[in-house]
XYZ file of C-alpha atoms in Angstrom:
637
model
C -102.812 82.465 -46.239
C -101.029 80.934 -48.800
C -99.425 82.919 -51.818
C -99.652 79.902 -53.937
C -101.220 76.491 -54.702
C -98.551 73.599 -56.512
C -101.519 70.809 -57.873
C -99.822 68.112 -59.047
C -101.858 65.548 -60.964
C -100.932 61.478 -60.660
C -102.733 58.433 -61.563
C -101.874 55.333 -63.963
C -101.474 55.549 -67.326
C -104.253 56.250 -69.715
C -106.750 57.823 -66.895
C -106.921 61.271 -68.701
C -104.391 63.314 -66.388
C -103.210 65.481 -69.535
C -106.775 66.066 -71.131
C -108.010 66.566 -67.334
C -105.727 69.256 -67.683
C -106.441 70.681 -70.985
C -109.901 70.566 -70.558
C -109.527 72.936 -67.950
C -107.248 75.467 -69.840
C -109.084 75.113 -73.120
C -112.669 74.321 -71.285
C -113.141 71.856 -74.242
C -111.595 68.451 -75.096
C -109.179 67.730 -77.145
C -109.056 64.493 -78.717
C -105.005 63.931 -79.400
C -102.593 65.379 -76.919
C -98.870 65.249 -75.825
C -97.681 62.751 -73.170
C -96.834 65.292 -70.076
C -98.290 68.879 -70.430
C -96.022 72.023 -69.212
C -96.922 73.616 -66.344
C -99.614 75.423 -66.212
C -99.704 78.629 -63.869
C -103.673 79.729 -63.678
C -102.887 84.206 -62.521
C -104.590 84.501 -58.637
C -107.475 86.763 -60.031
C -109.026 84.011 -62.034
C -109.282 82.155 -58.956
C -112.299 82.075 -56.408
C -109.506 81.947 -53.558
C -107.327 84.864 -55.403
C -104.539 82.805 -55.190
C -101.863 82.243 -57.729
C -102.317 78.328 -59.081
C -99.559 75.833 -60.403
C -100.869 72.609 -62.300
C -98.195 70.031 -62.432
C -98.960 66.787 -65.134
C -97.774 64.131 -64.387
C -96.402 60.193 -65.752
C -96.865 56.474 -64.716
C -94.072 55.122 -66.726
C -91.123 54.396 -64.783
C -88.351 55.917 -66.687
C -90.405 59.009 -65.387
C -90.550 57.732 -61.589
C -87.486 60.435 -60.106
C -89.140 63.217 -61.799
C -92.486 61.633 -60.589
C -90.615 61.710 -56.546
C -89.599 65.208 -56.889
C -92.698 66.519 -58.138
C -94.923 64.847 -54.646
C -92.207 66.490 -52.669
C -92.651 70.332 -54.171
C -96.875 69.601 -54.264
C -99.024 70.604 -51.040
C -99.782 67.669 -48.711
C -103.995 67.102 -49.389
C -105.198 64.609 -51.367
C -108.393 64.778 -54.028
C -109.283 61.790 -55.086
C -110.840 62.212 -58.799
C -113.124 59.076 -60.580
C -112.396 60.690 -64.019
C -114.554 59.254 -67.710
C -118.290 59.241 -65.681
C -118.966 59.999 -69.680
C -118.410 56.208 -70.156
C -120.341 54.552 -66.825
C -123.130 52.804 -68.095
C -124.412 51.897 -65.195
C -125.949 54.849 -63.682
C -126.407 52.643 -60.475
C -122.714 51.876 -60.343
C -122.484 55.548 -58.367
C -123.450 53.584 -55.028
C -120.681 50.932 -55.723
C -118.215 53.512 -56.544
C -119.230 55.263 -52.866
C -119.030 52.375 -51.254
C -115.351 51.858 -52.456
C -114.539 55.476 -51.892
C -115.713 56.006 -48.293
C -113.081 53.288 -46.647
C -110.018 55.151 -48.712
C -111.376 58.133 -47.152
C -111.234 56.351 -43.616
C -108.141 54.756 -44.135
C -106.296 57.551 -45.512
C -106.465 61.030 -43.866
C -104.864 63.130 -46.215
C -108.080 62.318 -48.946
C -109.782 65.469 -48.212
C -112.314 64.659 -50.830
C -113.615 62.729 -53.688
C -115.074 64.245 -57.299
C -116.592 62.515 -60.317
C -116.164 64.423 -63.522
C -115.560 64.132 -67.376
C -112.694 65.969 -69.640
C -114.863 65.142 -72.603
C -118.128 66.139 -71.656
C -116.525 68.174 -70.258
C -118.239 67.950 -66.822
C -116.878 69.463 -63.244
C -113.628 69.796 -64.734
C -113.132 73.569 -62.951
C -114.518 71.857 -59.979
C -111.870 69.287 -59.202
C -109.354 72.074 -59.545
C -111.274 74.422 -57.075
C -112.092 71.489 -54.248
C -107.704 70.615 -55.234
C -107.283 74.242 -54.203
C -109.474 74.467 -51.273
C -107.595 71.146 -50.002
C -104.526 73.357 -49.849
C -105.974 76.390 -48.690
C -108.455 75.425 -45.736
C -107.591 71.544 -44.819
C -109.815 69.759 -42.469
C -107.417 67.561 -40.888
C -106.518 70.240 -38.363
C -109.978 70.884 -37.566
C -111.977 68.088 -37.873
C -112.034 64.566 -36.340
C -113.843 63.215 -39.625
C -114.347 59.832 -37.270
C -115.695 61.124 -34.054
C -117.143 64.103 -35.954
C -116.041 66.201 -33.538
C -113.804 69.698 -33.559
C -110.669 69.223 -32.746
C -108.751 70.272 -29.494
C -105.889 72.136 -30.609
C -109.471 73.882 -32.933
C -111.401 74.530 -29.601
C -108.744 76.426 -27.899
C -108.190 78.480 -30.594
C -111.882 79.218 -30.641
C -111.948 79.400 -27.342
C -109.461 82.598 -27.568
C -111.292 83.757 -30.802
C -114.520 83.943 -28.497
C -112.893 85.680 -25.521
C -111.564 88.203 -27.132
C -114.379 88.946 -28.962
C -116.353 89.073 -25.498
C -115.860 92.965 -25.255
C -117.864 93.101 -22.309
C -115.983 90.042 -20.348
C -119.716 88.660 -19.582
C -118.971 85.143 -21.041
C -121.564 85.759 -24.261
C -121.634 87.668 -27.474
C -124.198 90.211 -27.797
C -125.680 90.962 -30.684
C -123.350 94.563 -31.461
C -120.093 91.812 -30.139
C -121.240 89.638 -32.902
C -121.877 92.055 -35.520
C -118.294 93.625 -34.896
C -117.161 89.711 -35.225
C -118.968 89.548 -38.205
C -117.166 92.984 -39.028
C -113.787 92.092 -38.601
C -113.421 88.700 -40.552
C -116.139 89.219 -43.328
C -115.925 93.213 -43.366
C -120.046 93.481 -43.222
C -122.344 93.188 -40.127
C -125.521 90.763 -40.057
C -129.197 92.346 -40.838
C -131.229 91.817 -37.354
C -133.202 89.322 -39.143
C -130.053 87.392 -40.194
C -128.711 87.740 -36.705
C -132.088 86.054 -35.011
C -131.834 83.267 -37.726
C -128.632 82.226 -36.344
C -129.333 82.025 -32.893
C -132.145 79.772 -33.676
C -130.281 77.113 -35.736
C -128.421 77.256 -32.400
C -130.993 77.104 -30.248
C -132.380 74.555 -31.808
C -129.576 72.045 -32.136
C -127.292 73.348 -28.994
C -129.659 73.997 -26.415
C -127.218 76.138 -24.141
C -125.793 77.414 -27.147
C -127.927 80.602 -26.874
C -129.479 82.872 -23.792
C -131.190 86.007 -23.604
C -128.585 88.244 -24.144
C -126.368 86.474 -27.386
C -124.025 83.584 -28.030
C -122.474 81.753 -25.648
C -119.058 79.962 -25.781
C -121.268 76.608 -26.914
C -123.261 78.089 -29.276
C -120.008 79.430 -30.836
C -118.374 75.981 -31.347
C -121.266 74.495 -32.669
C -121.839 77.287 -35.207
C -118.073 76.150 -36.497
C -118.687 72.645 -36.422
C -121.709 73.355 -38.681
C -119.517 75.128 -41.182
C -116.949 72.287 -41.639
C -119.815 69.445 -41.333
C -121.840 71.568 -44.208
C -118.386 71.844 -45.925
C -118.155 75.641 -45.567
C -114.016 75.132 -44.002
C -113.464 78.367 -45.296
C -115.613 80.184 -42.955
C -113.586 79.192 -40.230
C -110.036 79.363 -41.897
C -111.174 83.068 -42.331
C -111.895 83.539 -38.824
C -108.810 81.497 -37.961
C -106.804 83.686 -39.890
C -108.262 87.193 -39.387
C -107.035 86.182 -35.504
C -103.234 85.537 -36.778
C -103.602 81.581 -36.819
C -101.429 79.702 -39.018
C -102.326 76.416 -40.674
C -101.183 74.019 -37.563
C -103.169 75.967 -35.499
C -100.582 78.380 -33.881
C -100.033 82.015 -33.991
C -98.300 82.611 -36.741
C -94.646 84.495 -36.450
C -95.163 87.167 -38.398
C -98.723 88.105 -36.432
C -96.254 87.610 -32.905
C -93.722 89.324 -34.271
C -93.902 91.682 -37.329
C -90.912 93.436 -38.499
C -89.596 96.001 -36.933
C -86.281 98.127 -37.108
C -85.016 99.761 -34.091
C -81.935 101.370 -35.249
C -78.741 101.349 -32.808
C -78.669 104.087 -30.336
C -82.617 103.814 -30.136
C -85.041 102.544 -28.265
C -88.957 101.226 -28.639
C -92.021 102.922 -26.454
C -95.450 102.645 -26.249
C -96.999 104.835 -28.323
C -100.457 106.816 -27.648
C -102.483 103.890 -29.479
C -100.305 101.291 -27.434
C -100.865 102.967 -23.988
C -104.901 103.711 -24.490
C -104.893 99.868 -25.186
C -103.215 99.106 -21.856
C -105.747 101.568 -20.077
C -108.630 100.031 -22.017
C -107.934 96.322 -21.762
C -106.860 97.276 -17.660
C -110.695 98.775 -17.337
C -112.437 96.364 -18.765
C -110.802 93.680 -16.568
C -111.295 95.570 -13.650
C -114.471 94.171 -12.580
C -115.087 95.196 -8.871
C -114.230 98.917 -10.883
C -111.834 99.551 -7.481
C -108.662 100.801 -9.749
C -106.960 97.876 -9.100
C -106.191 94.492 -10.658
C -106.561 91.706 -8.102
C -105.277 88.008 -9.160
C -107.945 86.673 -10.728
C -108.620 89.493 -12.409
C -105.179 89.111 -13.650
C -105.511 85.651 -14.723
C -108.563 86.799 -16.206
C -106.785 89.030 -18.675
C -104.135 86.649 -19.360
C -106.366 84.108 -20.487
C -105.762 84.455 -24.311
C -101.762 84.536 -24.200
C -99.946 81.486 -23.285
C -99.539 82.883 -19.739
C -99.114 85.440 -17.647
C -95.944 87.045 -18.156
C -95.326 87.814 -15.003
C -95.421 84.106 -13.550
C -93.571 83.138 -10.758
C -91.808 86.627 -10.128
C -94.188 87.955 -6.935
C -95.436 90.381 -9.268
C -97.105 92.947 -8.692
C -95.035 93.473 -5.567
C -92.422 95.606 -6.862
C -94.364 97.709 -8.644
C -97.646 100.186 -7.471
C -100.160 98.348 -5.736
C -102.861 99.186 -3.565
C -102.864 97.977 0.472
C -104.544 94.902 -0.627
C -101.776 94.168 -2.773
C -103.641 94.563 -6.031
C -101.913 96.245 -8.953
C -102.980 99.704 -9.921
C -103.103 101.719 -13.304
C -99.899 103.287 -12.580
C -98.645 100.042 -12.055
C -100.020 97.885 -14.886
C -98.853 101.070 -17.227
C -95.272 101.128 -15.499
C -95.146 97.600 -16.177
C -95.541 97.427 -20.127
C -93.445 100.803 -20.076
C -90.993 98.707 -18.419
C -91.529 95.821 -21.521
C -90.101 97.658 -24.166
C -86.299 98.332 -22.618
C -84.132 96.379 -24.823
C -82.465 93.565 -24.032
C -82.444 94.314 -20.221
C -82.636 91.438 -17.532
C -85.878 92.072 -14.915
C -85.283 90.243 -11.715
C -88.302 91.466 -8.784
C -87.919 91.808 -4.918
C -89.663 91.522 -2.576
C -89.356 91.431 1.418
C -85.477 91.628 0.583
C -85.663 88.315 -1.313
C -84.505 87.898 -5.039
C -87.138 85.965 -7.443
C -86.968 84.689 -10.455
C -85.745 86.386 -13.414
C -87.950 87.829 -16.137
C -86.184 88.557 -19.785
C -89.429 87.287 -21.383
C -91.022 90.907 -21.942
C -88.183 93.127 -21.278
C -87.906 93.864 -25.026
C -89.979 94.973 -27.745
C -90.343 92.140 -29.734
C -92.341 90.062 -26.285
C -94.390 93.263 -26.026
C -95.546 93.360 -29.543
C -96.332 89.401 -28.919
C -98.457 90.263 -25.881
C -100.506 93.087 -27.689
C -100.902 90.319 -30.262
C -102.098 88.215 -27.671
C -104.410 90.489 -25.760
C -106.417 91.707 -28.911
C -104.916 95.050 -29.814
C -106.939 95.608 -33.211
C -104.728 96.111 -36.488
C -101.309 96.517 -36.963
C -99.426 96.216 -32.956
C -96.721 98.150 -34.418
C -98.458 101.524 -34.418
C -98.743 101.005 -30.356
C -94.954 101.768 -30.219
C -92.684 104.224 -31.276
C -88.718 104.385 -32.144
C -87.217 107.291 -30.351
C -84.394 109.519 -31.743
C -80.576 107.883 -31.234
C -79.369 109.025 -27.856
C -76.618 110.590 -28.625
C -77.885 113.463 -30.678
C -80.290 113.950 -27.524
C -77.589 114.456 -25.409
C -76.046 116.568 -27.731
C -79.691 118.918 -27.627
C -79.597 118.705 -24.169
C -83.403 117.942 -24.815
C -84.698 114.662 -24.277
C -87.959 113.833 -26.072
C -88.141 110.218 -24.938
C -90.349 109.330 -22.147
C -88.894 105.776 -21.120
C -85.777 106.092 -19.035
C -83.397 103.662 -17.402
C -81.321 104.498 -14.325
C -78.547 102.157 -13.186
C -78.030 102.197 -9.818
C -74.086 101.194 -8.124
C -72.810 101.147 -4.777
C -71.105 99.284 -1.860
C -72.697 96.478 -0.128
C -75.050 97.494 2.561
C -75.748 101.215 1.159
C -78.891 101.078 0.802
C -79.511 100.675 -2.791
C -82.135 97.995 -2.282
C -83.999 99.893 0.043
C -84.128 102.852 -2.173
C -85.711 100.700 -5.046
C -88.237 99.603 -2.770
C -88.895 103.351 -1.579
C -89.405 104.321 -5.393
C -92.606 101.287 -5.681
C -93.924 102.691 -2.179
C -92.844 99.614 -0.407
C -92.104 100.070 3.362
C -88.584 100.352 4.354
C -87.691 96.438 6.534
C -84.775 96.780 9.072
C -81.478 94.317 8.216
C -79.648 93.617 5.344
C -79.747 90.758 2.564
C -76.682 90.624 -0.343
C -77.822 91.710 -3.706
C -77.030 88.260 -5.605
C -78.704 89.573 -8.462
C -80.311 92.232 -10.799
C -83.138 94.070 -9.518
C -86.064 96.312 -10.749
C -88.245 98.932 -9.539
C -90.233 100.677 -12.025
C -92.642 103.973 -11.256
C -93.892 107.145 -12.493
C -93.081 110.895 -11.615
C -94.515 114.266 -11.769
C -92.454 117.106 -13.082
C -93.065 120.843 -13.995
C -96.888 120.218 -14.420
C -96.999 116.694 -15.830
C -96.574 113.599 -14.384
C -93.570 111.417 -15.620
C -92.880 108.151 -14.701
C -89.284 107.279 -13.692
C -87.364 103.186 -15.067
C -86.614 105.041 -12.966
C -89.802 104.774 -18.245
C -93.041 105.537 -20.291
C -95.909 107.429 -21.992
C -99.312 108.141 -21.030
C -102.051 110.556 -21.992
C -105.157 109.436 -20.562
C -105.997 113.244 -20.960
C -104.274 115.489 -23.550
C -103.099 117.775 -21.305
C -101.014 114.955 -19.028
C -97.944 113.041 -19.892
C -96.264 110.445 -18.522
C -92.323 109.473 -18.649
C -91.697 105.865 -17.070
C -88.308 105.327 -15.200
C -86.618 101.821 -14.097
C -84.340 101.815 -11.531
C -82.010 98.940 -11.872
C -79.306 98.084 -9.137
C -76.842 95.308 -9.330
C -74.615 93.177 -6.767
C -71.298 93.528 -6.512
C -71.573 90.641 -8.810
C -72.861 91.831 -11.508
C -71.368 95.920 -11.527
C -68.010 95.071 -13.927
C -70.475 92.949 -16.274
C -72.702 95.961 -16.812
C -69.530 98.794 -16.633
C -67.266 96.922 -19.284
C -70.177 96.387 -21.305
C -70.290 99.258 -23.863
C -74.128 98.536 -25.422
C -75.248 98.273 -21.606
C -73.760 101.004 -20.120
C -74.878 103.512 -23.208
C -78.473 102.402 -22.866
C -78.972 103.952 -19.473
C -80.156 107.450 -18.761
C -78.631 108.583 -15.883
C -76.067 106.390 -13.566
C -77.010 106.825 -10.181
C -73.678 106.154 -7.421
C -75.125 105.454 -4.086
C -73.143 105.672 -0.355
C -73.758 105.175 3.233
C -73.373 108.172 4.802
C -72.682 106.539 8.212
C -70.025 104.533 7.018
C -66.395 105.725 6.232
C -65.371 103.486 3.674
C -68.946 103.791 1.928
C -67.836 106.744 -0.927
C -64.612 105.495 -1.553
C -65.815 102.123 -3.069
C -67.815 104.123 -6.052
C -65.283 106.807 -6.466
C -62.613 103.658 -7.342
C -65.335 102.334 -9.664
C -65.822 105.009 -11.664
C -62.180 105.689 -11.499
C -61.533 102.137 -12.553
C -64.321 102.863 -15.606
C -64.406 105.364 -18.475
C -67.820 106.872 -17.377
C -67.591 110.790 -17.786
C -69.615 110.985 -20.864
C -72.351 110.011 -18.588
C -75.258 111.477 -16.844
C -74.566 110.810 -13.195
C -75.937 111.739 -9.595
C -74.367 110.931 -6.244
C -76.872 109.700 -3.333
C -75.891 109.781 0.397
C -78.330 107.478 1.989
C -78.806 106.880 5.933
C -78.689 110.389 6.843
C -81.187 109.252 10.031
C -77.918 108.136 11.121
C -74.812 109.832 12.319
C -72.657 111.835 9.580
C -69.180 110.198 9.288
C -65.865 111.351 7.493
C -65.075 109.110 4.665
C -62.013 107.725 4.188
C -61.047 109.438 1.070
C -58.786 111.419 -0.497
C -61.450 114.602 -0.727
C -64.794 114.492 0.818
C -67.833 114.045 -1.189
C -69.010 117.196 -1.603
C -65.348 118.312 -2.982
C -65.288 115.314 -5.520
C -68.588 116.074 -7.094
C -67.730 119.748 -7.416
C -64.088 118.894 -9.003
C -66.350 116.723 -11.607
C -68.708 119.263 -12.347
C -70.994 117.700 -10.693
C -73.703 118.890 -7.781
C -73.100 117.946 -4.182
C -74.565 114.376 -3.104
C -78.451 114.279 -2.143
C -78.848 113.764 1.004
C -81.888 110.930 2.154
C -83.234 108.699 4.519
C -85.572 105.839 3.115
C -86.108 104.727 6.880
C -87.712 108.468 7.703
C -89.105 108.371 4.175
C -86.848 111.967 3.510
C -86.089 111.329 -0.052
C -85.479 115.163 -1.007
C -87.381 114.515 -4.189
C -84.943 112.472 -5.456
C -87.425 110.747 -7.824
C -88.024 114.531 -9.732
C -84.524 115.109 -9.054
C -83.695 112.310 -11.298
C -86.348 112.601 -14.022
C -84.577 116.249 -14.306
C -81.050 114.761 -15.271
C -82.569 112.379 -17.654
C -84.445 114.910 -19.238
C -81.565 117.321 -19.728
C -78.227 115.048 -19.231
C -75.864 117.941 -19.695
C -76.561 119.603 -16.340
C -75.127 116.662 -15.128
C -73.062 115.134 -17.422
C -68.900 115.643 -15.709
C -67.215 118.071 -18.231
C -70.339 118.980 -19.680
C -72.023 120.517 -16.626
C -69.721 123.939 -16.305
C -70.883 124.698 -20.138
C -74.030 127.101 -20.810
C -76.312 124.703 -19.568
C -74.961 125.409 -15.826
C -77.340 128.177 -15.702
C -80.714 126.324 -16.690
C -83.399 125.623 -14.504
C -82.628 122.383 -14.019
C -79.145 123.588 -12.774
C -80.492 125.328 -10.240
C -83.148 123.020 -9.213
C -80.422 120.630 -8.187
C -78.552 122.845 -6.202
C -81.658 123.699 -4.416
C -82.677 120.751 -3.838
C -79.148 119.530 -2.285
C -79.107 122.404 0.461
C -82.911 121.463 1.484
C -81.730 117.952 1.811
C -78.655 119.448 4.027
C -80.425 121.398 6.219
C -83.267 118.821 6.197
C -80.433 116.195 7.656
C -78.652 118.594 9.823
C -82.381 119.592 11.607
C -82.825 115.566 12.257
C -79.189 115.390 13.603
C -79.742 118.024 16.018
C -83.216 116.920 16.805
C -81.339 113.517 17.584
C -78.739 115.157 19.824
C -82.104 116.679 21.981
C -83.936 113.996 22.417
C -80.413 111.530 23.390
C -80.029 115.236 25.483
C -83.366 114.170 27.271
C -82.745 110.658 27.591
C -85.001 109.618 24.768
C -82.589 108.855 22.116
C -82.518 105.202 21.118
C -79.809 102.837 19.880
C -79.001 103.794 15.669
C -79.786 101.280 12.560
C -79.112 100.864 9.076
C-alpha cells in the first residue's frame, strides 16, 4: 500500500477550495481567508487508512495555470467530484437534478470515482470528502470493477482465482469452514464466530445459487462475495485481500513480494533452508493426489496453477531427474529440483534419450526461486526458506564443508562417456551410440554418505526427519564447445565444488585431451577427480607422456576410478564424489600430500580405486573366458 496520499484540490474561482480546506484543519469556518493555502500534511495516525496525507490548494486564475499543470502531475490519478455550499440550495428537491447531472460525468469519465455534497460553513461532511479523496487513492475501483456491465473485472477474477486456490488447503475445489477462517486469519488477523460464518454462506446461497455446497465456499461463491463488497462500496475489503496476497495496484504481483531483497555476498551461495524444504515436501504431498509418491503431469500442472507457468515448460522435465517407471517425478526428484534452483547464475539445459532440449536459466538462481515460493503460497517472509552459506574459500581452507548444495563440472573428450554418466547419476538406462554434446547439460540427484543421505548437483538440504540430511549435487558437463567458456571464466570455474575430468579407457588418445586442458588452464587450486569410463571394454595404453595412474599420483592426486555405466559398475562414484566436495583438500593437487592425506576420506578413495581395479580386471578376465568358450561377443562404447 501506499506510504502517502498527494490531494490536490481544483475547481473555478470562488467555489470554496481554500475554506474547504480550512474547514477541515480548523473543523470550523472561517469567514476571510488567503487566496492559496500552504500545504497541508494531515500525520498517517490521524487517518482511518494510517496513511500519511498531503492537501494541495489550488487557483483558477491563469497567471497561476503552470503551477496549476505541475500540481495534476505530482497528485494521484482518481477523481472526487465535490458539489460544495449545499448550505445555500434552497431547493431541497434540486438533489434529484443535481444526480441526474452527476451520474453521466460519472459514465463519461472513469477516473470520477465518486461524488460528495458537503458544506465548509455548516460545516457538513467536510472530513468526509477528504476520506472518500483518500480511499480514491488507496483502493480504486477502476481495476476492479466494470461500473457499466457491473461486473468484476478479468485481470480481478484471475487474481481471485489464485487468491482462492491457494487458500484451498485441501486441493478439493471449496473452502471449508477452518480454510475460510484461516482466510479470514490471514488478511483481517481474526477468524469468523460459527454464527458469522453460516450468515455468509447464506447471503451466498441465496443470491449465487452454486456459490455454496455442503462442505464451504466454492470458487463462485467467492467472486460473488467480492463483487458484493465493491457493489456495497466496501473496495477496501478486497484491496486488503489483494494485498495480503502481494498484489499491486494494476493487479500484478508486486516486485518486492517476487523478489525481496536479498544479499548473497561474493564467494557465497543461496540454499533452501529447513522452512524452504518442508514447504517443498508439503506443497509436493498435498498435490499428490493418487498418494503414489510421485507427481504425474497433471498433478504437476495442478500445482503450477497459481504461478505464471510451470517452470519447467518445454524442457522434458522430469526426465533427467528421479522419476518413477511411469515416468512421474518423485520426492527426491521434485526436492533435487528446487535444490538445483538456487545455483547462481548457472545455465540448465535437460537430456533426454541423448537429445539436447531447451535451455532453462529461468530458476537456476535464487532470485526465480524466491518468485516461485511467492507464487506457490509459502506463508510469510520466502526469505527465511533459504540460507546464505559461508564464502568458499574459507571452507576450503577448514577442509570442512558445511554447505549442502554442490556443483560438479564435468570435462572430457568427445565420445567419453560423460553424457552417459549424467544419465547413470538420474537412474536413466544407459542407450548404445553416441550424439555430440552441443550444449550444457544437467543431472541433478541425491546421495547417502556416512549415515545420512546427501544429494549430489552432483546440491541440497532436507530433513524430513531430524536425524536425516540431505546434500544435493548437479552434475554439469559441457561440449567441447562450451569447456574454454567455463575454464577462462574465473566466477564460473570458482563456483564449482569439485571438477570432475572424464576418459575413455578404451581409447588411446582419450586421457591426453584433459591432461592438455588442464595443462592449458590454471586449475590446481581445485578439487578434482579423474574418471576412466568404459572399463566393460578392453584396457588400452594412452598415448601420453605418463600413464594415468602416474599423472594423478605426480599431482597428488588418487588413481582414476575405474566404471562402466553400460554394466552399471560405478564404484560408488556418486559417494566418492560427495566425499571430495565435502572435504576438498584430500583432493585438492598440492594440497592433498598435507595432514589431511591421512583422513578418512583419504583412505576411502584409495579404497575405493583398488575395488574398482580389481572389479575391472575380474570383468576383463571373465571376458577373455567366455571369448575362450566361444561366447564372447563383438565390444561397444
Amino acid at each position: 500500500m501506499r506510504r502517502f496520499v498527494r490531494i490536490l484540490v481544483v475547481g473555478d474561482e470562488g467555489v470554496g477550495k481554500s475554506t474547504l480546506i480550512t474547514s477541515l484543519i480548523r473543523e470550523t469556518f472561517v469567514a476571510n481567508i488567503q487566496h492559496i493555502v500552504p500545504e497541508v500534511t494531515i500525520p498517517p495516525q490521524v487517518t482511518p487508512e494510517n496513511v500519511t496525507t498531503h492537501i494541495v490548494d489550488s487557483s483558477a486564475r491563469p497567471e497561476y495555470r503552470e503551477q496549476l499543470e505541475a500540481e495534476i502531475r505530482k497528485a494521484h490519478v482518481p477523481v472526487v467530484l465535490v458539489g460544495n455550499k449545499i448550505d445555500l440550495r434552497e431547493d431541497h428537491d434540486a438533489s434529484s437534478s443535481v444526480e441526474e447531472e452527476i451520474v453521466p460525468i460519472m459514465s463519461d469519465f472513469k477516473e470520477v470515482e465518486t461524488c460528495v455534497e458537503c458544506s465548509a460553513k455548516l460545516p457538513m461532511n467536510v472530513s468526509e470528502v477528504f476520506y472518500f479523496a483518500q480511499k480514491a487513492v488507496l483502493h480504486p475501483t477502476a481495476p476492479l470493477y466494470d461500473s457499466r456491465a457491473h461486473v468484476l473485472k478479468p485481470a480481478c477474477i484471475e487474481a481471485l482465482k489464485r487468491i482462492f486456490n491457494l487458500c484451498d488447503a485441501d486441493k478439493d475445489n471449496v473452502l471449508n469452514d477452518d480454510e475460510l477462517n484461516e482466510f479470514q486469519r490471514k488478511c483481517f488477523n481474526a477468524p469468523l464466530q460459527q454464527q458469522e460464518l453460516e450468515g455468509v454462506k447464506e447471503v451466498v446461497k441465496d443470491n449465487e445459487p452454486d456459490g455454496v455446497n455442503i462442505v464451504g465456499l466454492t470458487e463462485k461463491g467467492f467472486l460473488f462475495l467480492h463483487t458484493l463488497f465493491i457493489q456495497r462500496g466496501r473496495l477496501e475489503t478486497t484491496w486488503t485481500v489483494l494485498r495480503k496476497f502481494g498484489y499491486g495496484d494494476d493487479l500484478t504481483l508486486r516486485e518486492d513480494f517476487l523478489y525481496p531483497r536479498l544479499d548473497v555476498p561474493p564467494d557465497c551461495s543461496a540454499e533452501l533452508s529447513p522452512n524452504g524444504y518442508q514447504f517443498f515436501i508439503d506443497i509436493f504431498q498435498v498435490f499428490d493426489k493418487d498418494k503414489d509418491g510421485a507427481l504425474k503431469d497433471d498433478e504437476l500442472e495442478h500445482l503450477f496453477s497459481t504461478a505464471p507457468e510451470n517452470p519447467w515448460l518445454n524442457t522434458e522435465f522430469p526426465h533427467t531427474t528421479i522419476t518413477n517407471e511411469a515416468g512421474a517425478v518423485t520426492l527426491q526428484g521434485w526436492l533435487a529440483q528446487w535444490s538445483n534452483a538456487n545455483l547462481v547464475g548457472l545455465t540448465f539445459v535437460l537430456v533426454i534419450h541423448n537429445h539436447i532440449v531447451i535451455s532453462m536459466t529461468t530458476l537456476l538462481d535464487y532470485k526465480k526461486a524466491l518468485a516461485y515460493l511467492a507464487y506457490l503460497g509459502f506463508e510469510g517472509d520466502t526469505r527465511t526458506a533459504l540460507k546464505i552459506t559461508r564464502p568458499k574459500k574459507i571452507e576450503r581452507r577448514k577442509n570442512n564443508i558445511t554447505r549442502n548444495v554442490f556443483l560438479v563440472y564435468v570435462f572430457g573428450a568427445a565420445g567419453s562417456g560423460k553424457t552417459s554418466l549424467l544419465r547413470a547419476f538420474v537412474n536413466k538406462p544407459f542407450t548404445d551410440g553416441y550424439t555430440p554434446t552441443s550444449r550444457k547439460l544437467n543431472a541433478v540427484n541425491s546421495v547417502e554418505i556416512e549415515g545420512a543421505e546427501k544429494y549430489l548437483v552432483v546440491g541440497a538440504k532436507l530433513t524430513p526427519n531430524a536425524h536425516q540430511q540431505r546434500a544435493m549435487f548437479l552434475l554439469q558437463e559441457f561440449g567441447s564447445k562450451y569447456e574454454a567458456e567455463i575454464l577462462q571464466n574465473k566466477r564460473k570455474l570458482e563456483a564449482s565444488d569439485l571438477l570432475c575430468f572424464v576418459y575413455d579407457s578404451s581409447d588411446a588418445n582419450s586421457f591426453s585431451y584433459i591432461a592438455d586442458l588442464r595443462k592449458r588452464h590454471d586449475l590446481d587450486h581445485l578439487p578434482t577427480i579423474i574418471v576412466a569410463t568404459k572399463s566393460d571394454l578392453d584396457l588400452v595404453q594412452q598415448r601420453h607422456e605418463v600413464q594415468p595412474d602416474v599423472y594423478c599420483r605426480n599431482l597428488g592426486l588418487n588413481t582414476p576410478i575405474s566404471v562402466s555405466v553400460k554394466e552399471r559398475q560405478t564404484a560408488d562414484l556418486w559417494i566418492l564424489q560427495t566425499s571430495i566436495a565435502m572435504h576438498p583438500a584430500n583432493a585438492t593437487p598440492g594440497l592433498s600430500d598435507s595432514s589431511h592425506g591421512s583422513s578418512r576420506v583419504k583412505r576411502y578413495l584409495t579404497a575405493t580405486a583398488i575395488v574398482g581395479a580389481i572389479l575391472g580386471a575380474a570383468f576383463v578376465g571373465f571376458k577373455l573366458y567366455l571369448h575362450h568358450r566361444g561366447l564372447g561377443h563383438s565390444a561397444t562404447k
